[in-house]
Amino acid sequence: MALFFSASVLSFFDSAIHREIPEDAVEVSHDEHQAMLEGQTSGQRWAADDTGHPMLVDPPQPTLAELANRQRATIESALAAALRAGMPYTLPGGSEDVIQTRPEEDEANLLGLAIEARDRRAAGDTDASMALRAQSNTVYSLTPAQMISLTDAAKAFKQRLLAKSWELKDAVSAAEAAGDREAIEAVVWEAAT
């Protein structure tokens, strides 16, 4: 049983298994084969030297534009995750809970509650009769004024997150324009808002 490496297909062949071995294949040792497998596991790629023997190479670096786009996508993902996580909030009575701020599910609900609360306040309603279900699935009864405070806080929460994402994406764009790969990579979303 002998091992071979083909530069034309960048693959190994075992004579005990493979009936057809490419003509350009060169015999390699089991140690060479093992080293190539370990290199591939650590992120390197297989290539061939001038003699057709296997060698490891680092993967090509992404272009500056690809790197910048990747960072922008990472920022967008972090923004979406922060909105999905919701806004910690102290409700009337001192209960700590999380107000859900998922754009697809909660934004319209919060907007509707804000409008209803303002309408009720304008009509002179001060009763704690507005229901809000928080992330814990606890339903809280709020006055129109309390609901307005809560929905205003949720709006400000989202605006802070959006401003943060815009600031980070602007930093990526500035670093990209300056041709500064390290500065692009240094732009990260910090968990605390």
Short mmCIF file of C-alpha atoms in Angstrom, two decimals:
data_model
loop_
_atom_site.label_atom_id
_atom_site.label_comp_id
_atom_site.label_asym_id
_atom_site.label_seq_id
_atom_site.Cartn_x
_atom_site.Cartn_y
_atom_site.Cartn_z
CA MET A 1 0.00 0.00 0.00
CA ALA A 2 1.46 3.31 -1.11
CA LEU A 3 0.12 6.85 -0.84
CA PHE A 4 0.19 9.28 -3.74
CA PHE A 5 -0.59 12.97 -4.16
CA SER A 6 -1.84 14.45 -7.41
CA ALA A 7 -1.09 18.12 -8.03
CA SER A 8 -3.71 18.31 -10.79
CA VAL A 9 -6.60 17.41 -8.48
CA LEU A 10 -4.97 18.32 -5.13
CA SER A 11 -5.91 14.98 -3.65
CA PHE A 12 -4.37 11.91 -2.09
CA PHE A 13 -4.74 8.39 -3.42
CA ASP A 14 -4.15 5.10 -1.65
CA SER A 15 -2.99 2.31 -3.97
CA ALA A 16 -4.86 -0.23 -1.83
CA ILE A 17 -8.17 1.57 -2.45
CA HIS A 18 -7.91 3.48 -5.72
CA ARG A 19 -7.61 1.56 -8.98
CA GLU A 20 -6.88 4.63 -11.06
CA ILE A 21 -4.30 7.10 -9.91
CA PRO A 22 -3.64 10.28 -11.94
CA GLU A 23 -0.50 10.25 -14.03
CA ASP A 24 0.95 13.29 -12.28
CA ALA A 25 0.70 11.65 -8.82
CA VAL A 26 3.87 11.43 -6.74
CA GLU A 27 4.43 9.00 -3.92
CA VAL A 28 4.32 10.51 -0.41
CA SER A 29 5.00 9.18 3.05
CA HIS A 30 2.35 8.55 5.66
CA ASP A 31 3.93 11.35 7.75
CA GLU A 32 3.55 13.81 4.85
CA HIS A 33 -0.07 12.74 4.45
CA GLN A 34 -0.74 13.16 8.19
CA ALA A 35 0.91 16.61 8.23
CA MET A 36 -1.29 17.69 5.32
CA LEU A 37 -4.44 16.50 7.12
CA GLU A 38 -3.45 18.34 10.29
CA GLY A 39 -2.72 21.51 8.32
CA GLN A 40 -6.10 21.31 6.63
CA THR A 41 -7.78 20.94 10.03
CA SER A 42 -6.08 24.14 11.21
CA GLY A 43 -7.40 26.10 8.22
CA GLN A 44 -4.59 25.76 5.71
CA ARG A 45 -5.15 24.59 2.14
CA TRP A 46 -3.47 21.96 0.06
CA ALA A 47 -1.27 23.00 -2.84
CA ALA A 48 1.58 21.49 -4.81
CA ASP A 49 5.17 22.63 -5.08
CA ASP A 50 7.13 22.73 -8.36
CA THR A 51 7.85 19.01 -8.11
CA GLY A 52 4.20 18.06 -7.56
CA HIS A 53 4.65 17.27 -3.88
CA PRO A 54 2.00 18.44 -1.43
CA MET A 55 2.46 21.59 0.56
CA LEU A 56 0.29 23.67 2.87
CA VAL A 57 -0.62 27.27 2.10
CA ASP A 58 -2.59 29.81 4.04
CA PRO A 59 -5.99 30.59 2.56
CA PRO A 60 -6.10 33.80 0.57
CA GLN A 61 -7.02 36.88 2.56
CA PRO A 62 -10.36 38.42 1.71
CA THR A 63 -10.19 41.65 -0.26
CA LEU A 64 -10.63 44.86 1.68
CA ALA A 65 -14.19 45.17 0.32
CA GLU A 66 -15.01 41.57 1.31
CA LEU A 67 -13.63 42.15 4.80
CA ALA A 68 -15.59 45.40 5.17
CA ASN A 69 -18.79 43.74 3.96
CA ARG A 70 -18.25 40.87 6.39
CA GLN A 71 -17.82 43.34 9.27
CA ARG A 72 -20.98 45.22 8.25
CA ALA A 73 -22.91 41.94 8.16
CA THR A 74 -21.56 41.06 11.62
CA ILE A 75 -22.74 44.44 12.91
CA GLU A 76 -26.20 43.88 11.40
CA SER A 77 -26.36 40.45 13.06
CA ALA A 78 -25.36 41.95 16.42
CA LEU A 79 -28.03 44.65 16.04
CA ALA A 80 -30.67 42.03 15.28
CA ALA A 81 -29.55 39.92 18.26
CA ALA A 82 -29.70 42.94 20.60
CA LEU A 83 -33.22 43.75 19.42
CA ARG A 84 -34.27 40.11 19.82
CA ALA A 85 -32.84 40.08 23.36
CA GLY A 86 -35.11 42.95 24.35
CA MET A 87 -34.89 45.88 26.73
CA PRO A 88 -34.44 45.35 30.47
CA TYR A 89 -37.01 47.51 32.22
CA THR A 90 -38.21 48.24 35.73
CA LEU A 91 -42.00 48.12 35.67
CA PRO A 92 -44.35 49.87 38.08
CA GLY A 93 -44.12 48.16 41.46
CA GLY A 94 -40.39 47.53 40.97
CA SER A 95 -40.59 44.32 38.94
CA GLU A 96 -37.59 43.77 36.68
CA ASP A 97 -38.46 42.23 33.33
CA VAL A 98 -37.54 42.47 29.66
CA ILE A 99 -39.66 44.34 27.15
CA GLN A 100 -39.54 42.48 23.86
CA THR A 101 -38.34 44.62 20.95
CA ARG A 102 -38.14 42.15 18.07
CA PRO A 103 -38.82 44.17 14.91
CA GLU A 104 -40.95 41.51 13.23
CA GLU A 105 -43.12 40.66 16.23
CA ASP A 106 -43.06 43.45 18.81
CA GLU A 107 -42.47 46.77 17.09
CA ALA A 108 -46.02 47.09 15.73
CA ASN A 109 -47.47 46.02 19.09
CA LEU A 110 -45.44 48.65 20.98
CA LEU A 111 -46.45 51.31 18.46
CA GLY A 112 -50.12 50.38 18.86
CA LEU A 113 -49.82 50.51 22.65
CA ALA A 114 -48.14 53.92 22.44
CA ILE A 115 -50.91 55.32 20.24
CA GLU A 116 -53.65 53.84 22.44
CA ALA A 117 -51.98 55.19 25.61
CA ARG A 118 -51.72 58.68 24.14
CA ASP A 119 -55.35 58.56 23.03
CA ARG A 120 -56.45 57.43 26.50
CA ARG A 121 -54.36 60.10 28.21
CA ALA A 122 -55.83 62.76 25.91
CA ALA A 123 -59.31 61.51 26.87
CA GLY A 124 -58.45 61.86 30.57
CA ASP A 125 -58.14 58.11 31.30
CA THR A 126 -55.73 57.49 34.18
CA ASP A 127 -56.72 53.93 35.14
CA ALA A 128 -54.24 51.07 35.16
CA SER A 129 -56.13 49.23 32.47
CA MET A 130 -53.59 48.66 29.70
CA ALA A 131 -52.09 45.17 29.54
CA LEU A 132 -48.51 44.43 28.54
CA ARG A 133 -46.98 40.94 28.43
CA ALA A 134 -43.23 41.04 29.04
CA GLN A 135 -40.62 38.44 28.13
CA SER A 136 -41.28 36.47 31.34
CA ASN A 137 -44.88 36.02 30.13
CA THR A 138 -46.04 38.10 33.08
CA VAL A 139 -48.89 40.43 32.17
CA TYR A 140 -48.56 43.88 33.71
CA SER A 141 -51.41 46.35 34.05
CA LEU A 142 -50.25 49.89 33.29
CA THR A 143 -51.80 53.31 33.26
CA PRO A 144 -51.66 55.24 29.99
CA ALA A 145 -48.87 57.42 31.43
CA GLN A 146 -46.86 54.34 32.45
CA MET A 147 -47.39 52.79 29.01
CA ILE A 148 -46.22 55.99 27.33
CA SER A 149 -43.06 55.94 29.49
CA LEU A 150 -42.45 52.31 28.63
CA THR A 151 -42.99 52.70 24.87
CA ASP A 152 -40.87 55.88 24.81
CA ALA A 153 -38.10 53.93 26.57
CA ALA A 154 -38.41 51.11 24.00
CA LYS A 155 -38.21 53.62 21.15
CA ALA A 156 -35.10 55.23 22.71
CA PHE A 157 -33.59 51.74 23.25
CA LYS A 158 -34.00 50.92 19.56
CA GLN A 159 -32.67 54.35 18.50
CA ARG A 160 -29.54 53.84 20.65
CA LEU A 161 -28.95 50.44 19.06
CA LEU A 162 -29.46 51.82 15.55
CA ALA A 163 -27.13 54.75 16.25
CA LYS A 164 -24.52 52.32 17.54
CA SER A 165 -24.79 50.18 14.40
CA TRP A 166 -24.53 53.24 12.14
CA GLU A 167 -21.48 54.50 14.04
CA LEU A 168 -19.76 51.13 13.71
CA LYS A 169 -20.61 50.77 10.02
CA ASP A 170 -19.31 54.31 9.42
CA ALA A 171 -16.06 53.31 11.15
CA VAL A 172 -15.81 50.29 8.85
CA SER A 173 -16.40 52.51 5.80
CA ALA A 174 -13.77 55.01 6.95
CA ALA A 175 -11.23 52.23 7.52
CA GLU A 176 -12.06 50.72 4.15
CA ALA A 177 -11.57 54.09 2.43
CA ALA A 178 -8.22 54.43 4.21
CA GLY A 179 -7.21 50.91 3.14
CA ASP A 180 -6.71 49.92 6.79
CA ARG A 181 -7.43 46.19 7.17
CA GLU A 182 -6.55 46.15 10.89
CA ALA A 183 -8.90 49.06 11.61
CA ILE A 184 -11.74 47.21 9.85
CA GLU A 185 -11.08 44.09 11.92
CA ALA A 186 -10.97 46.18 15.11
CA VAL A 187 -14.55 47.41 14.67
CA VAL A 188 -16.64 45.18 16.95
CA TRP A 189 -20.05 45.36 18.59
CA GLU A 190 -19.64 45.49 22.37
CA ALA A 191 -22.42 43.68 24.23
CA ALA A 192 -23.31 46.50 26.66
CA THR A 193 -25.45 49.29 25.22
#
